[in-house]
């Protein structure tokens, strides 16, 4: 795959001289940060998103405002762009395939189709475990239209998840015991679901890998994640926070998964660390995202190459040197809750937050704050973990953010 020129070609005709244009399906915050990275490198940019005021649509050179399966919108995107990527997994795989017939697309529709369906995903992750040794936890599938299956008591307590369209803990319900399964399934509308045994988590971590068209792979350092009410709240990245032996296993497993999908682009794989009586615990693969991921946002301020620049580089077939982390980092997610004091809207105390050293505020340009809605994040960087944690704690106090016990 030839590399796409990010800047004007000297001496070329006007038609040839234009920098390449990169497009993204989806106008959310991940699309916005991809556009920022692409523009920083000199690319022209296009967003396709039905929302007229999406975070990425606001800042792209061109915004195609149609649904993701609209033939005219898709045709316009393919016509305007030299390469197209996606910022969320619920793009119809057919849309990616249609565009791929005209311009390069990464990731390919087949990989996205697997990542957007928890049944296909779990099956694929189990297969990859034959090579990596790191597989998913126990799970059972529930198929729409079938009778509710009889599930062994040792699967409970469990979590029932819709196979498709779930995110940030949405489309999930807890199921305490086998007798509660049928009614839990009904509350999710009886659609295709998977039932997962609720594992006792010692920790959670994730890995961002980037794989080029030539199969070359690089990765970011392994992130340690803390979720609150099913939504990522805090990511910490410093050497040793995830035991090096587990981190290496996680990297190997994520690379195996990327390879097995013949993946091109940025892929995030999430893991659980569960107790198995051993000193470090055992890794279990949770899920994957065929795109940059919330847990990789720290890389924007703590690494020499961010996950969004990796997405640009893979799509444009530019070189992929191994990213280096130059600062210890903590990422705090900012949900819409921060804009509320009880029921009253408030202006969060940014002056106090930004007065602290090493603080990088990222807001996504969303015009309405809603409880539970991702509005932005703060990266805190420094040379040592203790003072960075100290500042994270002070910011959490100021903004009323949830903190690990
Ligand atoms: P989402 O697509 O919303 O990220 P996940 O399946 O990753 O959904 O679940 C969100 C979070 O809920 C996980 O990061 C973890 O904290 C918790 N969780 C999900 N599944 C399990 C499980 N089987 N056992 C224990 N905790 C779980
Ligand atoms: Mg998840």
mmCIF file of C-alpha atoms and ligand atoms in Angstrom, residues 89 118 138 159 161 166-170 172 196-201 204 227 229-231 270 272 286-287 293, ligand 1:
data_model
loop_
_atom_site.group_PDB
_atom_site.id
_atom_site.type_symbol
_atom_site.label_atom_id
_atom_site.label_comp_id
_atom_site.label_asym_id
_atom_site.label_seq_id
_atom_site.Cartn_x
_atom_site.Cartn_y
_atom_site.Cartn_z
ATOM 1 C CA UNK A 89 -18.046 -0.058 15.710
ATOM 2 C CA UNK A 118 -20.480 -9.879 21.177
ATOM 3 C CA UNK A 138 -17.333 -18.422 30.762
ATOM 4 C CA UNK A 159 -24.222 -10.242 33.575
ATOM 5 C CA UNK A 161 -25.370 -8.209 27.665
ATOM 6 C CA UNK A 166 -24.096 -1.864 23.892
ATOM 7 C CA UNK A 167 -21.527 0.672 25.147
ATOM 8 C CA UNK A 168 -20.504 2.270 28.436
ATOM 9 C CA UNK A 169 -22.367 -0.436 30.337
ATOM 10 C CA UNK A 170 -25.603 0.182 28.408
ATOM 11 C CA UNK A 172 -26.376 -4.843 30.360
ATOM 12 C CA UNK A 196 -21.269 -13.828 31.200
ATOM 13 C CA UNK A 197 -20.306 -15.164 34.583
ATOM 14 C CA UNK A 198 -19.546 -12.168 36.808
ATOM 15 C CA UNK A 199 -15.850 -12.528 37.568
ATOM 16 C CA UNK A 200 -14.226 -11.290 40.767
ATOM 17 C CA UNK A 201 -11.930 -8.651 39.290
ATOM 18 C CA UNK A 204 -8.632 -4.280 34.628
ATOM 19 C CA UNK A 227 -14.587 1.582 35.883
ATOM 20 C CA UNK A 229 -20.971 1.948 37.136
ATOM 21 C CA UNK A 230 -19.834 0.241 33.918
ATOM 22 C CA UNK A 231 -18.114 3.373 32.538
ATOM 23 C CA UNK A 270 -9.619 -4.936 27.209
ATOM 24 C CA UNK A 272 -9.700 -8.539 33.320
ATOM 25 C CA UNK A 286 -12.994 -8.972 27.936
ATOM 26 C CA UNK A 287 -13.682 -7.299 24.592
ATOM 27 C CA UNK A 293 -10.291 3.771 22.894
HETATM 28 P P1 LIG B 1 -18.835 -1.897 27.430
HETATM 29 O O1 LIG B 1 -19.003 -2.337 26.006
HETATM 30 O O2 LIG B 1 -19.947 -1.069 27.935
HETATM 31 O O3 LIG B 1 -17.444 -1.346 27.701
HETATM 32 P P2 LIG B 1 -17.964 -4.202 28.983
HETATM 33 O O4 LIG B 1 -18.380 -5.580 28.668
HETATM 34 O O5 LIG B 1 -16.536 -3.859 28.752
HETATM 35 O O6 LIG B 1 -18.968 -3.242 28.237
HETATM 36 O O7 LIG B 1 -18.334 -3.915 30.510
HETATM 37 C C1 LIG B 1 -18.060 -2.688 31.150
HETATM 38 C C2 LIG B 1 -17.422 -2.953 32.510
HETATM 39 O O8 LIG B 1 -18.308 -3.743 33.342
HETATM 40 C C3 LIG B 1 -16.136 -3.776 32.473
HETATM 41 O O9 LIG B 1 -15.010 -2.986 32.144
HETATM 42 C C4 LIG B 1 -16.103 -4.323 33.895
HETATM 43 O O10 LIG B 1 -15.737 -3.335 34.825
HETATM 44 C C5 LIG B 1 -17.565 -4.677 34.126
HETATM 45 N N1 LIG B 1 -17.828 -6.060 33.645
HETATM 46 C C6 LIG B 1 -18.267 -6.422 32.429
HETATM 47 N N2 LIG B 1 -18.359 -7.767 32.297
HETATM 48 C C7 LIG B 1 -17.929 -8.279 33.464
HETATM 49 C C8 LIG B 1 -17.783 -9.631 33.967
HETATM 50 N N3 LIG B 1 -18.093 -10.701 33.236
HETATM 51 N N4 LIG B 1 -17.343 -9.780 35.239
HETATM 52 C C9 LIG B 1 -17.027 -8.699 36.000
HETATM 53 N N5 LIG B 1 -17.142 -7.408 35.593
HETATM 54 C C10 LIG B 1 -17.588 -7.196 34.340
#
